[in-house]
């Protein structure tokens, strides 16, 4: 029923588009004039609960090792994650509440964060524990409470789930975590909520940063058509290559948590090609068949670091090749990473030239035409535009021409354009191959 309604709405939208194609495309993506508002009422309503502010998987748990904090940015805002003395994860604004220094270059001593500028120390709850260090003792003595409440870390809610660290990014950090309003339960972002049994899988992961618009990368990962052309030579699947021209029956469903599209071959005997699930704001899940039975799941998390800077965490979960010894023998991890990096480099070739584009409305109205296969992308842009109008995440910590952008530059840890990651991986493959040859040859010599 839901599908029928969705299809109906889309048919309606298409009819309007056909009779007045250019203006409706523009109208769907821009929403400022009265005339546009009239058209907007004909659009599919945005049923998704989550907007651009909400739960994001911002890094893998492996990024937080030992006492090393993890620095990053979200919508331009410098942030940091570390483990406090009780091993609780804390996500804080990277700003010391004494005189505004960054904690880069600071220390974590016995689970307490120490500012590199004047040595203020902060407890797990964010309270300064050595006020006397940063102001005269007698002032502290007479006015302790006043200082203690002011000199306090600003925090975001932070949780570890499924080897990911999630933060509830609201754009407004708080000195009191209890006061933070959580609009949506984190369960709506978690794979097991949708029937995937992640405990039955092994996974490989890579992280790559892009210098391009966050929204464009998400769009790219919702786009199945480009797989055949851009990645046709790289994806190890005989059905995905440049010579395959295929079209699919799409079955799109939306509820308050997700948009999902199932792509089925038009030839009935060929069955299903793939399913794509979008869990806003930043998560995409790609798999085949029912979630409980899928042999393979791809999970992509998109993190809006800053304007035209975004991070993607890609995980490939598999139910096959689970033997660690065998995998290490065949260099499975390195070989899979090789494919990841190649796929990213191919995407980056396209995405890097689409950097300035908050919205498809930027493109002249007659320049683009979304086709039938772009239906999911249309729904995505529909959500994005609504969320952008409502949440305005880029207006919270705007970068002006004279803003020091050092945090944004430092946040780029895994840039794809300099090929360092791919080259490092290739070197590892060569070294491991040589090691695998030398050891048996050495043993053979010893035996002789
Ligand atoms: S700015 Fe951090 S202690 Fe002064
Ligand atoms: Fe791609």
Coordinates of C-alpha atoms and ligand atoms in Angstrom, one line a residue:
X1 CA 0.0 0.0 0.0
X2 CA 2.8 2.3 1.0
X3 CA 4.6 1.5 -2.2
X4 CA 1.5 2.2 -4.2
X5 CA 1.1 5.6 -2.5
X6 CA 4.7 6.4 -3.1
X7 CA 4.5 5.5 -6.8
X8 CA 1.3 7.5 -7.1
X9 CA 2.9 10.6 -5.6
X10 CA 5.9 10.2 -7.9
X11 CA 3.6 9.7 -10.9
X12 CA 1.9 12.9 -10.0
X13 CA 5.2 14.7 -9.7
X14 CA 6.3 13.3 -13.0
X15 CA 3.1 14.5 -14.7
X16 CA 3.7 18.0 -13.5
X17 CA 7.3 17.7 -14.6
X18 CA 6.4 16.6 -18.0
X19 CA 3.9 19.3 -18.6
X20 CA 6.2 21.9 -17.2
X21 CA 9.5 20.1 -16.9
X22 CA 12.0 22.8 -16.4
X23 CA 10.2 24.8 -13.8
X24 CA 9.1 21.9 -11.7
X25 CA 12.7 20.6 -11.4
X26 CA 13.7 24.0 -10.2
X27 CA 10.7 24.2 -7.9
X28 CA 11.3 20.9 -6.3
X29 CA 14.7 22.1 -5.2
X30 CA 14.0 25.7 -4.4
X31 CA 11.3 26.9 -2.2
X32 CA 11.2 30.7 -1.9
X33 CA 8.4 32.2 -4.0
X34 CA 4.6 31.7 -3.5
X35 CA 4.4 30.0 -6.8
X36 CA 7.0 27.5 -5.6
X37 CA 5.1 26.9 -2.4
X38 CA 2.1 25.9 -4.5
X39 CA 4.2 23.3 -6.3
X40 CA 5.7 22.2 -3.0
X41 CA 2.3 21.0 -1.8
X42 CA 2.3 18.5 -4.6
X43 CA 5.7 17.1 -3.6
X44 CA 5.9 13.9 -1.6
X45 CA 5.9 15.0 2.0
X46 CA 9.0 14.7 3.9
X47 CA 8.1 12.0 6.4
X48 CA 11.6 11.4 7.7
X49 CA 12.0 12.2 11.4
X50 CA 15.7 13.0 11.2
X51 CA 17.0 16.2 9.6
X52 CA 20.6 17.2 9.1
X53 CA 21.1 17.6 12.8
X54 CA 21.0 14.3 14.7
X55 CA 22.9 11.1 15.2
X56 CA 26.0 10.6 13.1
X57 CA 28.5 7.8 13.2
X58 CA 31.6 10.0 13.3
X59 CA 34.4 7.5 13.6
X60 CA 35.3 3.9 14.1
X61 CA 36.1 2.9 17.7
X62 CA 39.6 2.1 16.5
X63 CA 40.3 5.8 16.1
X64 CA 40.3 6.2 19.9
X65 CA 43.2 4.3 21.1
X66 CA 44.9 4.8 24.4
X67 CA 45.1 8.4 25.5
X68 CA 45.1 9.9 22.0
X69 CA 42.1 12.1 21.4
X70 CA 40.3 12.2 18.1
X71 CA 40.0 15.6 16.6
X72 CA 37.5 16.4 13.8
X73 CA 35.0 19.0 12.7
X74 CA 31.3 18.9 12.2
X75 CA 29.6 21.6 10.1
X76 CA 32.8 23.6 10.6
X77 CA 32.8 23.3 14.4
X78 CA 36.0 21.9 15.9
X79 CA 35.3 18.9 18.2
X80 CA 37.2 16.2 20.0
X81 CA 36.5 12.8 21.4
X82 CA 38.4 11.2 24.2
X83 CA 38.1 8.6 26.9
X84 CA 37.7 9.9 30.4
X85 CA 39.1 8.3 33.5
X86 CA 36.2 5.9 33.7
X87 CA 36.7 5.0 30.0
X88 CA 33.5 6.8 29.1
X89 CA 33.6 8.4 25.7
X90 CA 33.3 12.2 25.7
X91 CA 32.7 14.4 22.7
X92 CA 33.6 18.0 23.5
X93 CA 33.9 21.3 21.7
X94 CA 37.6 21.7 21.0
X95 CA 37.7 24.9 23.0
X96 CA 39.1 25.5 26.4
X97 CA 36.5 27.5 28.4
X98 CA 39.3 29.5 30.1
X99 CA 40.6 31.5 27.1
X100 CA 39.5 29.6 24.1
X101 CA 42.6 27.5 23.3
X102 CA 42.3 24.3 21.3
X103 CA 43.1 21.1 23.1
X104 CA 45.4 20.1 20.3
X105 CA 48.8 19.7 21.9
X106 CA 47.2 19.2 25.3
X107 CA 47.3 16.0 27.3
X108 CA 45.1 13.4 29.0
X109 CA 46.5 12.6 32.4
X110 CA 44.8 10.0 34.4
X111 CA 41.6 10.5 32.3
X112 CA 41.7 14.3 32.9
X113 CA 42.0 16.6 30.0
X114 CA 44.7 19.2 30.3
X115 CA 44.7 22.3 28.3
X116 CA 48.1 23.1 26.6
X117 CA 47.8 26.9 27.2
X118 CA 47.6 27.4 31.0
X119 CA 47.2 23.8 32.3
X120 CA 43.6 23.8 33.3
X121 CA 42.4 20.3 34.0
X122 CA 38.9 19.0 33.4
X123 CA 37.2 16.1 35.1
X124 CA 34.9 13.5 33.4
X125 CA 31.9 15.7 33.9
X126 CA 33.7 18.6 32.4
X127 CA 34.4 20.6 35.6
X128 CA 37.7 22.3 36.0
X129 CA 39.5 20.6 38.8
X130 CA 42.4 23.0 39.3
X131 CA 41.0 26.5 39.2
X132 CA 43.8 27.7 41.3
X133 CA 46.1 27.0 38.3
X134 CA 44.5 29.5 36.1
X135 CA 43.5 32.3 38.5
X136 CA 44.8 33.6 41.8
X137 CA 44.0 31.4 44.8
X138 CA 42.3 34.0 46.8
X139 CA 39.9 34.8 44.0
X140 CA 39.0 31.2 43.6
X141 CA 38.5 30.8 47.4
X142 CA 36.0 33.7 47.6
X143 CA 34.2 33.0 44.3
X144 CA 34.7 29.3 43.6
X145 CA 31.2 28.4 42.6
X146 CA 31.0 31.2 40.1
X147 CA 34.2 30.1 38.4
X148 CA 33.4 26.5 38.6
X149 CA 30.2 26.8 36.7
X150 CA 31.7 29.1 34.0
X151 CA 34.9 27.1 33.4
X152 CA 33.3 24.0 32.1
X153 CA 33.7 21.9 29.0
X154 CA 31.0 22.0 26.3
X155 CA 29.8 18.6 25.3
X156 CA 27.7 16.6 22.9
X157 CA 26.1 13.3 23.6
X158 CA 28.3 10.5 22.5
X159 CA 27.8 6.7 22.3
X160 CA 29.6 3.7 21.2
X161 CA 27.5 1.3 19.2
X162 CA 28.6 -1.6 16.9
X163 CA 32.3 -0.5 16.9
X164 CA 31.2 3.0 15.8
X165 CA 31.2 6.2 17.8
X166 CA 28.0 8.2 17.3
X167 CA 27.4 11.7 18.4
X168 CA 24.1 13.5 18.6
X169 CA 25.1 16.7 16.7
X170 CA 22.8 19.5 17.5
X171 CA 25.1 22.4 16.7
X172 CA 24.8 23.6 20.3
X173 CA 27.0 21.9 22.8
X174 CA 26.1 22.0 26.5
X175 CA 27.9 22.1 29.8
X176 CA 25.2 19.8 31.1
X177 CA 24.6 16.6 29.2
X178 CA 21.3 16.0 31.1
X179 CA 19.9 19.1 29.5
X180 CA 20.4 18.0 26.0
X181 CA 17.2 17.3 24.2
X182 CA 17.4 14.1 22.1
X183 CA 14.9 14.3 19.2
X184 CA 15.4 10.8 17.9
X185 CA 16.4 7.5 19.4
X186 CA 19.8 6.2 18.2
X187 CA 18.2 2.8 17.5
X188 CA 16.9 4.2 14.2
X189 CA 20.5 4.3 12.9
X190 CA 21.6 0.9 14.0
X191 CA 21.8 -2.1 11.6
X192 CA 20.3 -4.7 14.0
X193 CA 17.1 -2.6 14.3
X194 CA 16.4 -3.5 10.7
X195 CA 17.0 -7.2 11.1
X196 CA 20.7 -7.4 10.2
X197 CA 22.6 -9.7 12.5
X198 CA 26.0 -7.9 12.6
X199 CA 27.4 -10.4 15.1
X200 CA 27.4 -13.0 12.2
X201 CA 29.7 -11.0 10.0
X202 CA 33.3 -9.9 9.7
X203 CA 34.1 -6.6 8.2
X204 CA 36.8 -4.5 6.6
X205 CA 36.8 -0.8 6.8
X206 CA 38.4 2.2 5.2
X207 CA 38.0 5.9 5.8
X208 CA 38.4 8.5 3.1
X209 CA 38.1 12.3 3.2
X210 CA 36.8 14.2 0.2
X211 CA 37.2 17.9 -0.7
X212 CA 33.7 18.3 -2.0
X213 CA 30.1 18.9 -0.9
X214 CA 28.8 16.4 1.7
X215 CA 25.4 16.2 0.1
X216 CA 27.0 15.3 -3.3
X217 CA 28.8 12.2 -1.8
X218 CA 25.6 11.0 -0.3
X219 CA 23.9 11.4 -3.6
X220 CA 26.7 9.5 -5.3
X221 CA 26.2 6.5 -3.0
X222 CA 22.5 6.5 -3.6
X223 CA 23.0 6.4 -7.3
X224 CA 23.1 2.9 -8.8
X225 CA 23.5 3.9 -12.4
X226 CA 27.0 5.3 -12.0
X227 CA 28.1 1.9 -10.7
X228 CA 28.0 0.5 -14.2
X229 CA 29.9 3.3 -15.8
X230 CA 32.3 4.8 -13.3
X231 CA 33.1 1.6 -11.4
X232 CA 32.4 -0.9 -14.2
X233 CA 36.0 -1.9 -14.5
X234 CA 36.7 -2.0 -10.8
X235 CA 33.8 -3.7 -9.0
X236 CA 34.5 -7.5 -9.1
X237 CA 31.0 -8.4 -10.3
X238 CA 30.4 -9.7 -13.8
X239 CA 27.0 -8.0 -13.8
X240 CA 28.5 -4.6 -13.2
X241 CA 30.5 -3.3 -16.2
X242 CA 30.3 -0.7 -18.8
X243 CA 28.8 -3.0 -21.4
X244 CA 25.8 -3.9 -19.3
X245 CA 22.9 -1.8 -20.1
X246 CA 20.1 -2.6 -17.7
X247 CA 17.1 -1.0 -16.2
X248 CA 15.3 -2.0 -13.0
X249 CA 12.0 -2.1 -11.5
X250 CA 12.2 0.0 -8.4
X251 CA 10.3 -0.5 -5.2
X252 CA 10.6 2.6 -3.0
X253 CA 9.3 2.8 0.5
X254 CA 9.6 5.5 3.1
X255 CA 8.8 5.7 6.7
X256 CA 9.8 8.0 9.5
X257 CA 13.3 6.4 9.8
X258 CA 14.4 5.6 6.2
X259 CA 14.0 5.7 2.5
X260 CA 14.6 2.3 0.9
X261 CA 14.8 1.3 -2.7
X262 CA 14.8 -2.3 -4.0
X263 CA 16.2 -2.7 -7.5
X264 CA 14.9 -5.8 -9.3
X265 CA 15.8 -6.9 -12.8
X266 CA 13.0 -6.6 -15.2
X267 CA 13.6 -10.2 -16.3
X268 CA 11.8 -12.1 -13.6
X269 CA 14.2 -15.0 -13.4
X270 CA 17.2 -12.7 -12.6
X271 CA 15.6 -11.6 -9.3
X272 CA 17.1 -8.8 -7.3
X273 CA 20.1 -6.6 -8.1
X274 CA 20.5 -4.6 -4.9
X275 CA 18.7 -2.7 -2.1
X276 CA 19.7 0.7 -0.8
X277 CA 18.6 2.1 2.5
X278 CA 19.1 5.7 3.5
X279 CA 19.0 6.5 7.2
X280 CA 19.3 10.2 7.5
X281 CA 21.3 12.2 8.1
X282 CA 24.4 10.3 7.2
X283 CA 24.1 6.5 6.9
X284 CA 23.6 4.4 3.7
X285 CA 23.3 0.6 3.8
X286 CA 23.6 -1.4 0.6
X287 CA 22.8 -5.1 0.6
X288 CA 20.9 -7.8 -1.2
X289 CA 17.9 -9.9 -0.2
X290 CA 16.4 -9.9 3.2
X291 CA 18.5 -8.3 5.9
X292 CA 18.7 -11.5 8.0
X293 CA 20.0 -13.5 5.0
X294 CA 22.2 -11.0 3.2
X295 CA 25.7 -12.4 2.7
X296 CA 27.2 -9.0 2.3
X297 CA 26.4 -5.5 3.6
X298 CA 28.0 -2.3 2.8
X299 CA 27.6 0.5 5.3
X300 CA 28.6 4.1 4.4
X301 CA 28.7 6.9 6.9
X302 CA 29.0 10.4 5.7
X303 CA 30.3 13.1 8.0
X304 CA 30.0 16.8 7.1
X305 CA 33.4 18.0 8.4
X306 CA 33.2 21.5 6.9
X307 CA 32.0 23.3 3.8
X308 CA 33.2 21.1 0.9
X309 CA 35.0 18.7 3.2
X310 CA 33.5 15.4 4.1
X311 CA 34.6 12.1 5.6
X312 CA 33.2 8.7 4.5
X313 CA 33.6 5.6 6.6
X314 CA 33.0 2.5 4.6
X315 CA 32.5 -0.9 6.1
X316 CA 32.0 -4.1 4.1
X317 CA 30.4 -6.8 6.3
X318 CA 30.6 -10.4 4.9
X319 CA 29.4 -13.8 5.9
X320 CA 32.1 -15.5 3.9
X321 CA 35.9 -15.5 4.1
X322 CA 35.8 -15.3 7.9
X323 CA 39.0 -17.3 8.7
X324 CA 41.6 -14.9 9.9
X325 CA 44.6 -17.1 9.1
X326 CA 43.5 -17.8 5.5
X327 CA 42.6 -14.1 5.0
X328 CA 46.0 -13.1 6.2
X329 CA 47.6 -15.6 3.8
X330 CA 45.9 -14.3 0.8
X331 CA 46.3 -10.6 1.9
X332 CA 42.5 -10.3 1.8
X333 CA 42.4 -7.0 3.8
X334 CA 45.0 -5.3 1.6
X335 CA 43.4 -6.6 -1.6
X336 CA 40.0 -5.4 -0.5
X337 CA 41.3 -2.0 0.5
X338 CA 42.9 -1.8 -2.9
X339 CA 39.5 -2.0 -4.5
X340 CA 38.0 0.5 -2.0
X341 CA 40.7 3.1 -2.8
X342 CA 40.3 2.6 -6.5
X343 CA 36.5 3.0 -6.2
X344 CA 37.0 6.2 -4.2
X345 CA 39.5 7.6 -6.6
X346 CA 36.9 7.0 -9.4
X347 CA 34.2 8.7 -7.5
X348 CA 36.5 11.6 -6.5
X349 CA 37.2 12.2 -10.2
X350 CA 33.5 13.1 -10.5
X351 CA 32.8 14.7 -7.1
X352 CA 35.8 17.1 -7.0
X353 CA 34.3 19.1 -9.8
X354 CA 30.9 19.3 -8.1
X355 CA 32.1 21.0 -5.0
X356 CA 30.1 24.2 -5.0
X357 CA 26.6 22.8 -4.8
X358 CA 24.5 23.1 -1.7
X359 CA 21.6 22.1 -3.6
X360 CA 20.8 21.0 -7.1
X361 CA 19.0 24.3 -7.4
X362 CA 22.4 25.8 -8.1
X363 CA 22.3 24.1 -11.5
X364 CA 20.5 26.1 -14.1
X365 CA 16.9 24.8 -14.3
X366 CA 17.2 23.5 -17.9
X367 CA 20.6 21.8 -17.3
X368 CA 19.5 18.7 -15.5
X369 CA 16.7 16.3 -15.8
X370 CA 16.1 13.6 -13.3
X371 CA 15.1 10.3 -14.9
X372 CA 13.0 7.4 -13.7
X373 CA 16.0 5.7 -12.1
X374 CA 16.8 8.9 -10.2
X375 CA 13.6 8.6 -8.1
X376 CA 15.5 7.8 -4.9
X377 CA 17.8 10.7 -5.5
X378 CA 14.8 12.9 -6.0
X379 CA 13.4 11.9 -2.6
X380 CA 16.8 12.4 -1.0
X381 CA 17.1 16.0 -2.4
X382 CA 13.6 16.6 -1.2
X383 CA 14.6 15.6 2.3
X384 CA 17.8 17.5 2.1
X385 CA 16.2 20.7 1.0
X386 CA 13.6 20.5 3.8
X387 CA 16.2 19.8 6.4
X388 CA 18.4 22.6 5.2
X389 CA 15.6 25.1 5.5
X390 CA 14.7 23.9 8.9
X391 CA 18.0 23.0 10.6
X392 CA 20.3 25.5 8.8
X393 CA 23.4 23.5 10.0
X394 CA 25.8 25.6 8.0
X395 CA 24.7 28.8 9.6
X396 CA 25.6 27.7 13.1
X397 CA 29.4 27.9 12.8
X398 CA 29.9 29.9 9.6
X399 CA 33.3 30.3 8.0
X400 CA 33.9 33.8 6.9
X401 CA 36.6 34.9 4.6
X402 CA 38.8 36.0 7.5
X403 CA 38.1 32.9 9.7
X404 CA 41.1 30.9 10.6
X405 CA 40.4 27.6 8.9
X406 CA 43.3 25.7 10.5
X407 CA 40.9 23.3 12.2
X408 CA 39.2 22.4 8.9
X409 CA 42.6 21.8 7.2
X410 CA 43.8 19.7 10.1
X411 CA 40.6 17.6 10.1
X412 CA 41.5 16.2 6.6
X413 CA 43.2 13.0 7.8
X414 CA 42.5 10.7 4.8
X415 CA 42.4 12.8 1.6
X416 CA 41.9 10.7 -1.5
X417 CA 43.5 13.1 -3.9
X418 CA 47.1 12.6 -2.9
X419 CA 46.9 8.9 -3.3
X420 CA 48.9 8.4 -0.1
X421 CA 46.4 5.8 1.3
X422 CA 46.4 3.7 -1.9
X423 CA 50.2 3.9 -2.2
X424 CA 50.7 2.8 1.4
X425 CA 48.4 -0.1 0.9
X426 CA 50.2 -1.1 -2.3
X427 CA 53.6 -1.0 -0.5
X428 CA 52.1 -3.2 2.2
X429 CA 51.1 -5.7 -0.4
X430 CA 54.6 -5.9 -1.9
X431 CA 56.3 -6.2 1.5
X432 CA 53.9 -8.9 2.7
X433 CA 54.3 -10.8 -0.6
X434 CA 58.1 -10.7 -0.3
X435 CA 57.9 -11.8 3.4
X436 CA 55.7 -14.7 2.3
X437 CA 58.3 -15.8 -0.2
X438 CA 61.4 -15.2 1.9
X439 CA 60.2 -17.2 4.9
X440 CA 59.6 -20.5 3.0
X441 CA 62.8 -20.1 0.9
X442 CA 64.8 -19.4 4.1
X443 CA 63.4 -22.5 5.8
X444 CA 64.1 -24.6 2.7
X445 CA 67.8 -23.4 2.8
X446 CA 68.0 -24.3 6.5
X447 CA 66.7 -27.8 5.9
X448 CA 69.1 -28.3 3.0
Ligands
LIG1 S1 43.0 28.6 27.6 FE1 43.0 26.6 28.5 S2 43.9 26.9 30.4 FE2 43.9 28.8 29.6
LIG2 FE1 30.7 5.5 -6.6

